[in-house]
Short mmCIF file of C-alpha atoms and ligand atoms in Angstrom, two decimals:
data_model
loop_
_atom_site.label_atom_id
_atom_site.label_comp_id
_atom_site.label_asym_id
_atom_site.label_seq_id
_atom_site.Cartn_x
_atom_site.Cartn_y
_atom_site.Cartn_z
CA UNK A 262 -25.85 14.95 21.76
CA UNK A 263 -22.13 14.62 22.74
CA UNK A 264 -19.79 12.76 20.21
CA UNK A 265 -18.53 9.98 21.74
CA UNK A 266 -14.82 8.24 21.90
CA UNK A 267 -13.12 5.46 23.07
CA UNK A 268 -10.06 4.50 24.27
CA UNK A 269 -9.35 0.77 23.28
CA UNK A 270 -5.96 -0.63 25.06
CA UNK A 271 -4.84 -3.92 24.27
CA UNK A 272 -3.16 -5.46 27.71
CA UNK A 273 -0.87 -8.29 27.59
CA UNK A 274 0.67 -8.09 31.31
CA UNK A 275 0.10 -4.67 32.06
CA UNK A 276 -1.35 -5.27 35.53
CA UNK A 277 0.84 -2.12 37.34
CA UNK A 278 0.26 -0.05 33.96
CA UNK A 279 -3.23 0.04 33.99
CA UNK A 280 -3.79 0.38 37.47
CA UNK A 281 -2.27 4.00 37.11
CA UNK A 282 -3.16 4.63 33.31
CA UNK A 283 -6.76 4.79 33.71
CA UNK A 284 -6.80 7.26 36.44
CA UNK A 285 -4.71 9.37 34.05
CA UNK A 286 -6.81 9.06 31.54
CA UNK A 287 -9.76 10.12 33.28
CA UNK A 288 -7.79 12.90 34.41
CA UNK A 289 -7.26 14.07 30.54
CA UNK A 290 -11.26 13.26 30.23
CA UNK A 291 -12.04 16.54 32.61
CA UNK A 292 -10.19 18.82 30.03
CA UNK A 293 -12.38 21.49 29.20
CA UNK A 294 -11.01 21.76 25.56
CA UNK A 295 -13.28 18.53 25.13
CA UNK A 296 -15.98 19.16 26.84
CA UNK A 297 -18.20 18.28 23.81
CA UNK A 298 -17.13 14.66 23.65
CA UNK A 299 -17.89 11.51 26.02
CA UNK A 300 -15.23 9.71 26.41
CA UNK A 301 -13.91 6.00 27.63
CA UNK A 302 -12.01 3.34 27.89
CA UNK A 303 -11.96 -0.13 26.72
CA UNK A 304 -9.29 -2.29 27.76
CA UNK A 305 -8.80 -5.59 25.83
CA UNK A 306 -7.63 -8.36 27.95
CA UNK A 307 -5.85 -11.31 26.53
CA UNK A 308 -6.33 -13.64 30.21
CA UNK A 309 -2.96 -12.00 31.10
CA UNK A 310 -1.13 -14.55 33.19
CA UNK A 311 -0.36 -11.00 35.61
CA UNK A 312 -4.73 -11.14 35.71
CA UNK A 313 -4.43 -7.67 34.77
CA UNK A 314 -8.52 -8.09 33.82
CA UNK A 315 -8.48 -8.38 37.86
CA UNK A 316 -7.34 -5.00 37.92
CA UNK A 317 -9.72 -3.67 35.60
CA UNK A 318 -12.29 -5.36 36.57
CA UNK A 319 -11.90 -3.52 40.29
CA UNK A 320 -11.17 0.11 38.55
CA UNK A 321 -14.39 -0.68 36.87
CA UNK A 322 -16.18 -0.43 40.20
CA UNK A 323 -14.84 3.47 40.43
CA UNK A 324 -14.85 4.37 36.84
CA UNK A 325 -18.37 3.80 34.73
CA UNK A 326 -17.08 4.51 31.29
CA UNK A 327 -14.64 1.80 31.72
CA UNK A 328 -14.99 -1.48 30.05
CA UNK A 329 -13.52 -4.53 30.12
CA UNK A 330 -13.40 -7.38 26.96
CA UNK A 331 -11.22 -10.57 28.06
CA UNK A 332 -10.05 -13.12 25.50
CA UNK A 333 -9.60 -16.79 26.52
CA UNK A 334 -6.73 -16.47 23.33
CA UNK A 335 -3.92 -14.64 23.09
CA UNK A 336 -4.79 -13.10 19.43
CA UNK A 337 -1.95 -10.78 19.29
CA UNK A 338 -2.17 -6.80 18.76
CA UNK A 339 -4.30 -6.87 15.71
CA UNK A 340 -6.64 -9.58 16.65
CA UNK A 341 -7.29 -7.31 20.03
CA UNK A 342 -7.72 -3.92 18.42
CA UNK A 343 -10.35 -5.69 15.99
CA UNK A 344 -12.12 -7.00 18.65
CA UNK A 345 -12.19 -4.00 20.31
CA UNK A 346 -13.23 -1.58 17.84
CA UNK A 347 -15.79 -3.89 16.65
CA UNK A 348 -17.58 -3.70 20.45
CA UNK A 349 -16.69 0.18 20.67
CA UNK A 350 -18.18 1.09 17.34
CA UNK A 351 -21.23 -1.52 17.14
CA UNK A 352 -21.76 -2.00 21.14
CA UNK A 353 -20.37 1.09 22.99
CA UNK A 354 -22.04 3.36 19.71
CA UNK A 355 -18.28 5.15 19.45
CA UNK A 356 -17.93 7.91 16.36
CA UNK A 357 -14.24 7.80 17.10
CA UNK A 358 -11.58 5.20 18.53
CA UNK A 359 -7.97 5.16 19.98
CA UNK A 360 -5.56 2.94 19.73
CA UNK A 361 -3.28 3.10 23.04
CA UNK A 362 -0.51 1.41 24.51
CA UNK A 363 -0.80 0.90 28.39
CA UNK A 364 3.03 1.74 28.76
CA UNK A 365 2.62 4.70 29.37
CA UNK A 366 4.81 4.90 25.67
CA UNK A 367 1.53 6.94 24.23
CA UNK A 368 0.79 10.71 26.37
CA UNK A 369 -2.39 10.93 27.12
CA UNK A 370 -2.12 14.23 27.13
CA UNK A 371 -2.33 14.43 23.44
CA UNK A 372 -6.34 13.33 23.38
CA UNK A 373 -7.53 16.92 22.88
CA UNK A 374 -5.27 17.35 20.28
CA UNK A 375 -6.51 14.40 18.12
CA UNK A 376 -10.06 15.54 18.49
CA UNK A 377 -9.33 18.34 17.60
CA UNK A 378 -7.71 17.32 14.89
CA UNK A 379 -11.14 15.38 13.69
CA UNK A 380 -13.47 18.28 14.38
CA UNK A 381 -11.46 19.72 12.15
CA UNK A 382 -12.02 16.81 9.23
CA UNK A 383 -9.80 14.67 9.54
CA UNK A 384 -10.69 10.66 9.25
CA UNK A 385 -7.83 9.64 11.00
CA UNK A 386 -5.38 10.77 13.47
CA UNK A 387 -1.52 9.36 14.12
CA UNK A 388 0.50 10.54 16.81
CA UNK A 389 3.97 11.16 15.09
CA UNK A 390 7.40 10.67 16.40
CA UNK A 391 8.86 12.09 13.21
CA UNK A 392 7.09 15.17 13.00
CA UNK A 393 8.37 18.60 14.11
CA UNK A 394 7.64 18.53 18.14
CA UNK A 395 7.54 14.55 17.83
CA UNK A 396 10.63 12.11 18.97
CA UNK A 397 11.72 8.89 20.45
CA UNK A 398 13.80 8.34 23.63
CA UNK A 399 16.97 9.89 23.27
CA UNK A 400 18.85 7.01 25.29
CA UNK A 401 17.33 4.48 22.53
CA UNK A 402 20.58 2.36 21.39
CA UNK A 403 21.57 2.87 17.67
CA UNK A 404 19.98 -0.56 16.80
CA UNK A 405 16.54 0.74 17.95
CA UNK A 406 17.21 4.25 16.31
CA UNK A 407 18.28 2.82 13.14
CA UNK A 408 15.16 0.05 13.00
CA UNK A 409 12.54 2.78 13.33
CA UNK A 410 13.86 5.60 11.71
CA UNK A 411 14.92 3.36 8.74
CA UNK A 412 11.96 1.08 8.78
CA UNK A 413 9.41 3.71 8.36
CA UNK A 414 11.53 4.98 5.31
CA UNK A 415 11.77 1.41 3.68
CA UNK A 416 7.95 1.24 4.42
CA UNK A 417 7.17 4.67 2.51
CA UNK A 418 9.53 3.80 -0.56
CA UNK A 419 7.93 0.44 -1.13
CA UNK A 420 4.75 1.51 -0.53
CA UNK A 421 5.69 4.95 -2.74
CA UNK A 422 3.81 7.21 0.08
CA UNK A 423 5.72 9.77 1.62
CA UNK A 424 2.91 12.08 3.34
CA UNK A 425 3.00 9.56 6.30
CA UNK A 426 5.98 10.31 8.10
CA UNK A 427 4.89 7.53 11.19
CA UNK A 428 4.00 4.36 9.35
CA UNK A 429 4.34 2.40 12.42
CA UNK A 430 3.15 4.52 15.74
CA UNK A 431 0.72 2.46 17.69
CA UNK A 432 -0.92 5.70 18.62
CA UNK A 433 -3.78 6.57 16.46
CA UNK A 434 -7.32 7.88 16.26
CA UNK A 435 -10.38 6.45 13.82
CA UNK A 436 -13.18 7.44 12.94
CA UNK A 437 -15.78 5.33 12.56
CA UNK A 438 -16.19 5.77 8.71
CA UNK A 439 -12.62 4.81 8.26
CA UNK A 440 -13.30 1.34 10.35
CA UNK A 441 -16.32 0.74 8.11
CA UNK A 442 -14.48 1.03 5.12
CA UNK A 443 -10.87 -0.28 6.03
CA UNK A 444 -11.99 -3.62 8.79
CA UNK A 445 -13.27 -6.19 6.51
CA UNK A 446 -10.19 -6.34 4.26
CA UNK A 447 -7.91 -6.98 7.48
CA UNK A 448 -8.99 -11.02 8.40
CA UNK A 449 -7.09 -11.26 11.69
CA UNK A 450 -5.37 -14.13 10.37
CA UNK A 451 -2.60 -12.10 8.38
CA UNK A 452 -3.18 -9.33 10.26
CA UNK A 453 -3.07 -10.65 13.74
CA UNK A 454 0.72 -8.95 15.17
CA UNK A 455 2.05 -5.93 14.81
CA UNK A 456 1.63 -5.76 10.95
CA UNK A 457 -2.57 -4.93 11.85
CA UNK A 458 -0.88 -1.52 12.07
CA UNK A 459 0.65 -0.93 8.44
CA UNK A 460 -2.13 -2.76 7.10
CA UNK A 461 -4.64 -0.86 8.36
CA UNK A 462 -2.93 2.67 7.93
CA UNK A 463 -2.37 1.55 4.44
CA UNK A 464 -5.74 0.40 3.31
CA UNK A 465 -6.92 3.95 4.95
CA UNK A 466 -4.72 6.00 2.81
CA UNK A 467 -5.12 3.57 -0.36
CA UNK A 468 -8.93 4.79 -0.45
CA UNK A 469 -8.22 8.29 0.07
CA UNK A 470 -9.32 9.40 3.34
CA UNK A 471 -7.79 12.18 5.07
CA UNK A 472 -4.91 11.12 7.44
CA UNK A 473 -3.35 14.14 9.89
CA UNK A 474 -0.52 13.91 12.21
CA UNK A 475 -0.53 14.83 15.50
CA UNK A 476 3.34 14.95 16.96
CA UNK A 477 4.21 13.52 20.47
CA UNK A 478 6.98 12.21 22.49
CA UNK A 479 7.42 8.43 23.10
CA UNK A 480 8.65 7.66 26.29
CA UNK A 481 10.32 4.44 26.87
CA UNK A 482 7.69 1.79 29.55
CA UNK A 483 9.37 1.59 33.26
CA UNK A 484 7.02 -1.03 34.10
CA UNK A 485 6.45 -4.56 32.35
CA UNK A 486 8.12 -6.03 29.00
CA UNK A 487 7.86 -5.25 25.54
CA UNK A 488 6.34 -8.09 22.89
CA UNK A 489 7.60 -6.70 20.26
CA UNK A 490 10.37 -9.35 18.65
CA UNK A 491 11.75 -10.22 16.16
CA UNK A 492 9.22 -11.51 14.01
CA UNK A 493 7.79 -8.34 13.28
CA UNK A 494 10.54 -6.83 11.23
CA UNK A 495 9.88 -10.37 8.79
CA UNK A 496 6.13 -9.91 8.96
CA UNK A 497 6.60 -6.27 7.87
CA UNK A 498 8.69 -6.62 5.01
CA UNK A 499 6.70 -9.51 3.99
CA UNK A 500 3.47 -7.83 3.93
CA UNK A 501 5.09 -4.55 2.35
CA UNK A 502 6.54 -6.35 -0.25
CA UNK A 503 3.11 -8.50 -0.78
CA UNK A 504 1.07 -5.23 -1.07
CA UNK A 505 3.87 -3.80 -3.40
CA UNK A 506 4.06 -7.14 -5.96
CA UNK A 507 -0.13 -7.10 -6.14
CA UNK A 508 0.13 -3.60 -6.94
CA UNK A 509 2.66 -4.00 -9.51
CA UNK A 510 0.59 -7.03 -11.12
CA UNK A 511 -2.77 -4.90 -11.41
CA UNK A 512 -1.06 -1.52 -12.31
CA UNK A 513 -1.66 -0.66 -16.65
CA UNK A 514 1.86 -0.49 -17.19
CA UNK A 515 2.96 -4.40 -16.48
CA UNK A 516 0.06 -5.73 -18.24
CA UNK A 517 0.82 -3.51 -21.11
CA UNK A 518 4.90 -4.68 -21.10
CA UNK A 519 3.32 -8.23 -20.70
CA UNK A 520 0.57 -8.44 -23.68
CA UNK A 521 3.95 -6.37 -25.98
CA UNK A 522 6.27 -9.11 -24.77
CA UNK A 523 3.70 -11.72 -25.59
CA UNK A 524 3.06 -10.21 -28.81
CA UNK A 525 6.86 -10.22 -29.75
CA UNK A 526 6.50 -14.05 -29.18
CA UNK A 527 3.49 -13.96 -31.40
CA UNK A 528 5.29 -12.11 -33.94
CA UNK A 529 8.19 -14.61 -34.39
CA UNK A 530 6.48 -17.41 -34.37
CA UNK A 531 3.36 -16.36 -36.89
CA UNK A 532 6.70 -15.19 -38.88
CA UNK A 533 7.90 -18.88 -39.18
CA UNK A 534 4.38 -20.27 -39.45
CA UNK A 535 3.86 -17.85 -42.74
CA UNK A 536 7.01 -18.42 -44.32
CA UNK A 537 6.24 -22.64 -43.97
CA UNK A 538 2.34 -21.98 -45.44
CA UNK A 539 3.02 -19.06 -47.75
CA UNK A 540 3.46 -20.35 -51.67
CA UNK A 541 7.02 -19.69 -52.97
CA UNK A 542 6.23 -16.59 -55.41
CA UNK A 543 8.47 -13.21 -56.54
CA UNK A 544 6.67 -10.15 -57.70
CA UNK A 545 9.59 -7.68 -58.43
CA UNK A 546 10.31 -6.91 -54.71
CA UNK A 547 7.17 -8.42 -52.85
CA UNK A 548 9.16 -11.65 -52.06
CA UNK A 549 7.35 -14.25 -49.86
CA UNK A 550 10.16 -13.57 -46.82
CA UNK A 551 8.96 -9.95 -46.99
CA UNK A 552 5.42 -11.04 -46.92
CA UNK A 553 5.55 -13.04 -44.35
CA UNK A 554 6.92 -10.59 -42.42
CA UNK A 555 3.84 -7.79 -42.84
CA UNK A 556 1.26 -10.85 -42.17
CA UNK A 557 3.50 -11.68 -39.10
CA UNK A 558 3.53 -7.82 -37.90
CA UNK A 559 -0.06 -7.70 -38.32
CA UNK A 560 -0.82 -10.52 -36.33
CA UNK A 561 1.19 -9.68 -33.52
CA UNK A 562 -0.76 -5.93 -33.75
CA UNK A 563 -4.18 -7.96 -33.68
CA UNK A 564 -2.91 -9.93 -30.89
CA UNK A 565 -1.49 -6.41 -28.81
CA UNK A 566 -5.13 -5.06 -29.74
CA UNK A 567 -7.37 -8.08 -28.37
CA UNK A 568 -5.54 -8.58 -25.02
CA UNK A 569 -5.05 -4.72 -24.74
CA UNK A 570 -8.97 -4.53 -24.75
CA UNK A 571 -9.99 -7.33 -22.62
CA UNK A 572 -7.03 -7.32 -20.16
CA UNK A 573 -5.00 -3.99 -19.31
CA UNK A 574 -7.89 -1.83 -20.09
CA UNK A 575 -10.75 -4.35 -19.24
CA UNK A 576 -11.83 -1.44 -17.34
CA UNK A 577 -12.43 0.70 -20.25
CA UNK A 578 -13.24 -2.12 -23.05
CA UNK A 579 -14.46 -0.86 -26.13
CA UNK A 580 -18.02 -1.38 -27.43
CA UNK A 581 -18.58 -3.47 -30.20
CA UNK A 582 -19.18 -0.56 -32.56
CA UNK A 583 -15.76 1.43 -31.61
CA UNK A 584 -14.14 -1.74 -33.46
CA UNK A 585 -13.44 -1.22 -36.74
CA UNK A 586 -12.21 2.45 -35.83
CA UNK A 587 -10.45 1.92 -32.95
CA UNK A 588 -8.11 -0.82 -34.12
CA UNK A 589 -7.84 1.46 -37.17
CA UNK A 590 -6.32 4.33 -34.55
CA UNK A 591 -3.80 0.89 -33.14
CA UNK A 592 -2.69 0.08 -36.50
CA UNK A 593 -1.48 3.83 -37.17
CA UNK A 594 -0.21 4.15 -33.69
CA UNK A 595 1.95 0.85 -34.54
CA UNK A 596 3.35 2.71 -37.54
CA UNK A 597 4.05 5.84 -35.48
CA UNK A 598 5.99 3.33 -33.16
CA UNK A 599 7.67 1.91 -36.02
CA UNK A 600 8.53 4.94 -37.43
CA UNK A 601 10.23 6.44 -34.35
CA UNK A 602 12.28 3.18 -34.34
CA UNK A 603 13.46 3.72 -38.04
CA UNK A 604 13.92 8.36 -36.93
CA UNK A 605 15.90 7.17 -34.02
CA UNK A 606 18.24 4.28 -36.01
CA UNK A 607 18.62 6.85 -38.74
CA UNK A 608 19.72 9.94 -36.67
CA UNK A 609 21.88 7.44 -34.94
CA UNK A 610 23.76 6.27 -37.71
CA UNK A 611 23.74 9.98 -39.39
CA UNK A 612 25.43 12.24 -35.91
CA UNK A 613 26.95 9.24 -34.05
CA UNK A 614 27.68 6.12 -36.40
CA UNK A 615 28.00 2.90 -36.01
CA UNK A 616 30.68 0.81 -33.91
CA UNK A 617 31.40 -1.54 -31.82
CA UNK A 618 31.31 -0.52 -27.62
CA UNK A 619 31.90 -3.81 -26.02
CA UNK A 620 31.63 -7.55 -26.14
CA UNK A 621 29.07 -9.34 -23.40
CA UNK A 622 31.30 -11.37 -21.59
CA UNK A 623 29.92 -15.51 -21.66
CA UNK A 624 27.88 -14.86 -24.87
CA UNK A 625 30.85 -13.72 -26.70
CA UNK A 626 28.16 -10.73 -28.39
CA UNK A 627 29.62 -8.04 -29.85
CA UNK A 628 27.64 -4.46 -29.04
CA UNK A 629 27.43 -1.73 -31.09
CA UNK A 630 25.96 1.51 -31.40
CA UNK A 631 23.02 0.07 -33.45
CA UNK A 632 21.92 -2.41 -30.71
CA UNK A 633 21.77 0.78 -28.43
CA UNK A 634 19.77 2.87 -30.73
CA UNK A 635 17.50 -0.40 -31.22
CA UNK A 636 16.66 -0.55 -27.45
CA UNK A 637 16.60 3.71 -27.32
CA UNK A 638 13.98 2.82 -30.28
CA UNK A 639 12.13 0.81 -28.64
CA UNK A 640 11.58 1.95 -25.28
CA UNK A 641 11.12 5.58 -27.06
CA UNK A 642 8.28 3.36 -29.34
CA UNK A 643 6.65 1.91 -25.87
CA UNK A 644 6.34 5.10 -24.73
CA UNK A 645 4.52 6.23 -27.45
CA UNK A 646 1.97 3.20 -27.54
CA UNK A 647 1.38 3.86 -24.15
CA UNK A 648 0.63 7.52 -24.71
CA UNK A 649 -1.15 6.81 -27.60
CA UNK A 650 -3.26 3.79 -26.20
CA UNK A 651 -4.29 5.58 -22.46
CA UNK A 652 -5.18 9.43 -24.14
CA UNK A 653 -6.63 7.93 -27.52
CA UNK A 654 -7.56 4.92 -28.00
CA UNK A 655 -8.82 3.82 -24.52
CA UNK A 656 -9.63 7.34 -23.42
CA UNK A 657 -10.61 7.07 -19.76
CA UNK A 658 -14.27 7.54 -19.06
CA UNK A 659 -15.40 10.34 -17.46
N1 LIG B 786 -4.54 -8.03 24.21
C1 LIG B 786 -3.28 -8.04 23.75
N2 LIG B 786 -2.49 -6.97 23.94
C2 LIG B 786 -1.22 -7.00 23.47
C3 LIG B 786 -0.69 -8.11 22.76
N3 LIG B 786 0.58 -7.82 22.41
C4 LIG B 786 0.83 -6.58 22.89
N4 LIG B 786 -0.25 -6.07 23.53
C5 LIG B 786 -0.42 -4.74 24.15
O1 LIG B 786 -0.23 -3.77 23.13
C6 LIG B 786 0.42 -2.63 23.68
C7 LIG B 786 1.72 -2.38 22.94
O2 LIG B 786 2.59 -3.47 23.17
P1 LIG B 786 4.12 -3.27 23.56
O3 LIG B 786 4.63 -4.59 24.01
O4 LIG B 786 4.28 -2.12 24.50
O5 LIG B 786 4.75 -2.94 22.17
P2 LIG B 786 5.85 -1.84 21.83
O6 LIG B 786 5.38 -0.55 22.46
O7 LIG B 786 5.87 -1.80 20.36
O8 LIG B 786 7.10 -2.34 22.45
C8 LIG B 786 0.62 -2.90 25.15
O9 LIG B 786 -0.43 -2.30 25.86
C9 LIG B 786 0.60 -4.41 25.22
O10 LIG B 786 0.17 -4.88 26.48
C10 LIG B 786 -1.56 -9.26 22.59
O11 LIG B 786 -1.19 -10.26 21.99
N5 LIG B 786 -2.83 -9.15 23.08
MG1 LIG B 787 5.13 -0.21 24.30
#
């Protein structure tokens, strides 16, 4: 049996588009280089106020692997393409989808290229404008040059992925695995504009599929308007910089700088809570100040160990019986830490000394050299815990 894909375009007022697009298309269809896969269209119709559904609805009569979906709402790009893949892979029985612009922006040309692409493996497809053999119009103004070169940069640096090199290129080809898989975390509510696009290409590469670019030219629409505006540069940044922030919140590293800031609270205060409880005493140097201080040390290490466990590595939480020996492991990993701290203040003071570098303007604080080797001692410390606590103490499961 022949693979089968289809080619969903979303139409907002494309009525003189699609009257020629689909014939070119079909044209494209006859390529021999595909002759192994059935192909169509599927044009999703927002009740244009052009009727461009008329228009379809009459090629229809010509072409029999053209179909037609019409929305009573405007949903935007993302609420169409949803729609449409959802009747292409569950109705029409598609293995692979296109997403297509009717401007004639997208060469159709290209087609046998993507398939070939996924015959090949791949689980996805993007045509790329900033690949070798990719572009945009060279008589784009600056402005337009600058927003798409530079946003697809800002996109790959907050989203720290720089194998895409088109983040935002509504030309693209999915399999049906990657639909499966990607669909139900994009409700159309947040998704519903142009941000469907980035959202979807990110959730794609987030669980590891294989993503492959294809390069093409873009050529500028001569017929119609663009509905692109404004608002899509906001959404964009908004929902890169959402993604980025929940990242950030689940990722090992903040909760571990959290549960150590926390436990540097928990140090100071057990500290003052000792020193009020303790009895006043004096064995030779064991004074109750310096007591105080090793209860309040340990507490703040019991407190590191318990919200280590059940929080930043509640995916790798020790059994019951790894107890005892585990937070044995923390408490000498805490004096390794410590340690450091007390190598790096005393090599410090030994081949650079201590002096004054500056005063903090407002607070009227005086820095010195031993501040900085306090915070080199520190950070130096973390990195140690962190070392110690991923490769020892919660050793990742294999
Ligand atoms: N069904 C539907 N199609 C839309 C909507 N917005 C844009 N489109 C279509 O999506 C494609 C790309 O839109 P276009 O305005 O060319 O965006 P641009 O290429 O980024 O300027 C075109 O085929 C539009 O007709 C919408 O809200 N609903
Ligand atoms: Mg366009």
């Amino acid at each position: 049996m022949k693979k089968k894909a289809i080619v969903i375009i979303p139409t907002y007022n494309e009525r003189e588009n699609i009257r020629r697009l689909v014939p070119a298309l079909q044209e494209v269809f006859a390529d021999k280089m595909i002759s192994d896969w059935d192909l169509g269209i599927l044009v999703v119709d927002d009740t244009s106020p052009d009727k461009t559904y008329e228009v379809v609805a009459d090629l229809q009569r010509k072409h029999k692997n053209l179909y037609l979906l019409v929305n009573k709402k405007k949903s935007g790009l993302g609420g169409a393409y949803l729609k449409g893949m959802a009747h292409a892979f569950i109705e029409l029985k598609a293995d692979v989808i296109f997403e297509f612009d009717a401007d004639f922006s997208h060469d159709p040309k290209k087609i046998p290229q993507f398939l070939a692409a996924i015959d090949r493996g791949a689980d996805m497809v993007l045509g790329s404008r900033y690949i070798r053999g990719g572009g945009i119009p060279k008589n784009w103004g600056f402005h337009r040059k600058f927003l798409s070169v530079v946003g697809n940069i800002i996109i790959a640096v907050v989203l720290t992925n720089f194998k895409i090199r088109d983040w935002t290129t509504g030309y693209r080809a999915i399999t049906r695995k990657v639909y499966d898989s990607v669909h139900r975390h994009l409700d159309s509510e947040r998704f519903s504009g142009y941000t469907f696009q980035i959202g979807f290409l990110h959730r794609t590469v987030q669980a590891g599929y294989k993503v492959v670019e294809v390069p093409f030219m873009f050529v500028d629409r001569t017929h119609g308007k663009s509905k692109l505006g404004p608002e899509y540069i906001k959404n964009t940044l908004m929902y890169i910089i959402k993604v980025r922030i929940e990242q950030l919140l689940q990722s090992k590293v903040f909760k571990f700088v959290m549960v150590g800031g926390f436990g540097a609270l928990v140090q100071l205060m057990s500290l003052q809570l000792y020193r009020f409880l303790l009895p006043e005493f004096q064995i030779s140097i064991l004074t109750k100040y310096l007591l105080a201080t090793l209860l309040s040390i340990e507490t703040a290490i019991v407190s590191n160990f318990i919200f280590n466990n059940i929080w930043t590595f509640s995916d790798r939480k020790l059994k019951p019986a790894q107890i005892p020996s585990k937070f044995v492991q923390f408490n000498l990993t805490s004096m390794g830490s410590l340690l450091i701290q007390l190598a790096i203040a005393a090599a410090g003071q030994q081949f650079i000394g201590i002096f004054d570098l500056f005063t903090l303007p407002i607070l009227n604080v005086v820095v010195d050299t031993g501040m900085v080797f306090a915070v080199v001692g520190i950070l130096v410390g973390m990195f140690w815990n962190f070392f110690a606590y991923t490769t020892f103490i919660w050793k990742k499961k294999k």
